[in-house]
Coordinates of C-alpha atoms in Angstrom, one line a residue:
X1 CA -10.6 -11.6 71.3
X2 CA -9.4 -9.4 68.5
X3 CA -11.3 -8.6 65.4
X4 CA -10.3 -10.2 62.1
X5 CA -11.0 -8.7 58.7
X6 CA -10.5 -10.4 55.4
X7 CA -9.9 -8.5 52.2
X8 CA -10.3 -9.8 48.7
X9 CA -9.6 -7.7 45.6
X10 CA -10.1 -7.7 41.9
X11 CA -12.4 -10.6 41.5
X12 CA -13.5 -9.8 37.9
X13 CA -16.5 -12.1 38.1
X14 CA -18.3 -12.8 34.9
X15 CA -21.7 -14.5 34.4
X16 CA -21.5 -18.3 34.5
X17 CA -19.8 -19.8 31.5
X18 CA -18.1 -16.6 30.4
X19 CA -14.3 -16.1 30.7
X20 CA -12.6 -12.9 32.0
X21 CA -10.3 -11.6 29.2
X22 CA -11.6 -14.5 27.1
X23 CA -9.3 -16.9 28.9
X24 CA -10.0 -17.2 32.6
X25 CA -12.9 -18.5 34.7
X26 CA -12.5 -16.4 37.9
X27 CA -15.4 -18.1 39.8
X28 CA -13.4 -21.2 41.0
X29 CA -10.8 -18.9 42.5
X30 CA -13.5 -17.0 44.5
X31 CA -15.1 -20.3 45.5
X32 CA -11.8 -21.5 47.0
X33 CA -11.2 -18.2 48.7
X34 CA -14.7 -18.4 50.3
X35 CA -13.9 -22.0 51.5
X36 CA -10.6 -20.8 52.9
X37 CA -12.4 -18.0 54.8
X38 CA -14.9 -20.5 56.2
X39 CA -12.1 -22.7 57.4
X40 CA -10.2 -20.0 59.4
X41 CA -9.8 -20.9 63.1
X42 CA -11.2 -17.4 64.0
X43 CA -14.3 -16.4 62.1
X44 CA -13.8 -13.0 60.5
X45 CA -15.8 -10.0 61.8
X46 CA -16.3 -9.0 58.1
X47 CA -15.1 -9.5 54.6
X48 CA -14.1 -6.4 52.5
X49 CA -14.0 -6.9 48.8
X50 CA -12.3 -4.2 46.8
X51 CA -11.4 -3.8 43.3
X52 CA -13.1 -4.9 40.3
X53 CA -15.9 -7.0 41.6
X54 CA -17.2 -7.8 38.1
X55 CA -15.7 -7.6 34.7
X56 CA -18.3 -5.3 33.1
X57 CA -20.7 -4.3 35.8
X58 CA -23.6 -6.2 34.4
X59 CA -26.5 -7.6 36.5
X60 CA -25.8 -11.2 35.6
X61 CA -22.3 -10.8 36.9
X62 CA -23.5 -9.4 40.2
X63 CA -26.0 -12.2 40.5
X64 CA -23.2 -14.7 40.1
X65 CA -21.1 -12.8 42.6
X66 CA -24.0 -12.9 45.1
X67 CA -24.3 -16.6 44.6
X68 CA -20.6 -17.2 45.1
X69 CA -20.5 -15.1 48.3
X70 CA -23.7 -16.6 49.8
X71 CA -21.9 -19.2 52.0
X72 CA -20.3 -16.4 54.0
X73 CA -22.2 -15.8 57.2
X74 CA -20.4 -12.6 58.2
X75 CA -21.1 -9.1 56.7
X76 CA -19.5 -8.6 53.3
X77 CA -18.7 -5.1 52.2
X78 CA -18.3 -4.4 48.5
X79 CA -16.2 -1.5 47.2
X80 CA -16.5 -1.1 43.4
X81 CA -13.5 -0.6 41.0
X82 CA -13.3 0.9 37.6
X83 CA -14.8 -2.2 35.9
X84 CA -17.9 -1.9 38.1
X85 CA -21.1 -0.1 37.4
X86 CA -22.0 1.6 40.7
X87 CA -25.7 2.1 39.9
X88 CA -26.1 -1.6 38.8
X89 CA -24.1 -2.7 41.9
X90 CA -26.6 -0.8 44.1
X91 CA -29.6 -2.3 42.4
X92 CA -28.1 -5.8 42.6
X93 CA -27.1 -5.7 46.3

C-alpha cells in the first residue's frame, strides 16, 4: 500500500469567537477539513499543515488549533508561516 500525505495551508485560526480579518470564522472550515480527512478511504500517513497556522501567533489561537486538530489520529506536522510566532508555537505544541 502506498503512503498518503494530506497538506493543509493558511488556516489563520483565531481564538474562539474572534474573526480573521474581522470578517471570517476560519474554525468551521478546518473542522470540515478534519472530517474530510477522517472519511478518506485510505487513512493518511500524516497531515502536514503549512502556512499561517494562526492569525497572530497567540497562545489562545494555538490552543484552539490544537482542539480543532485533536480528532486526527495520525501524526500532524506544523510548519509556521509569517503570521505565526515560532517561540509560542513551540511552547504550545
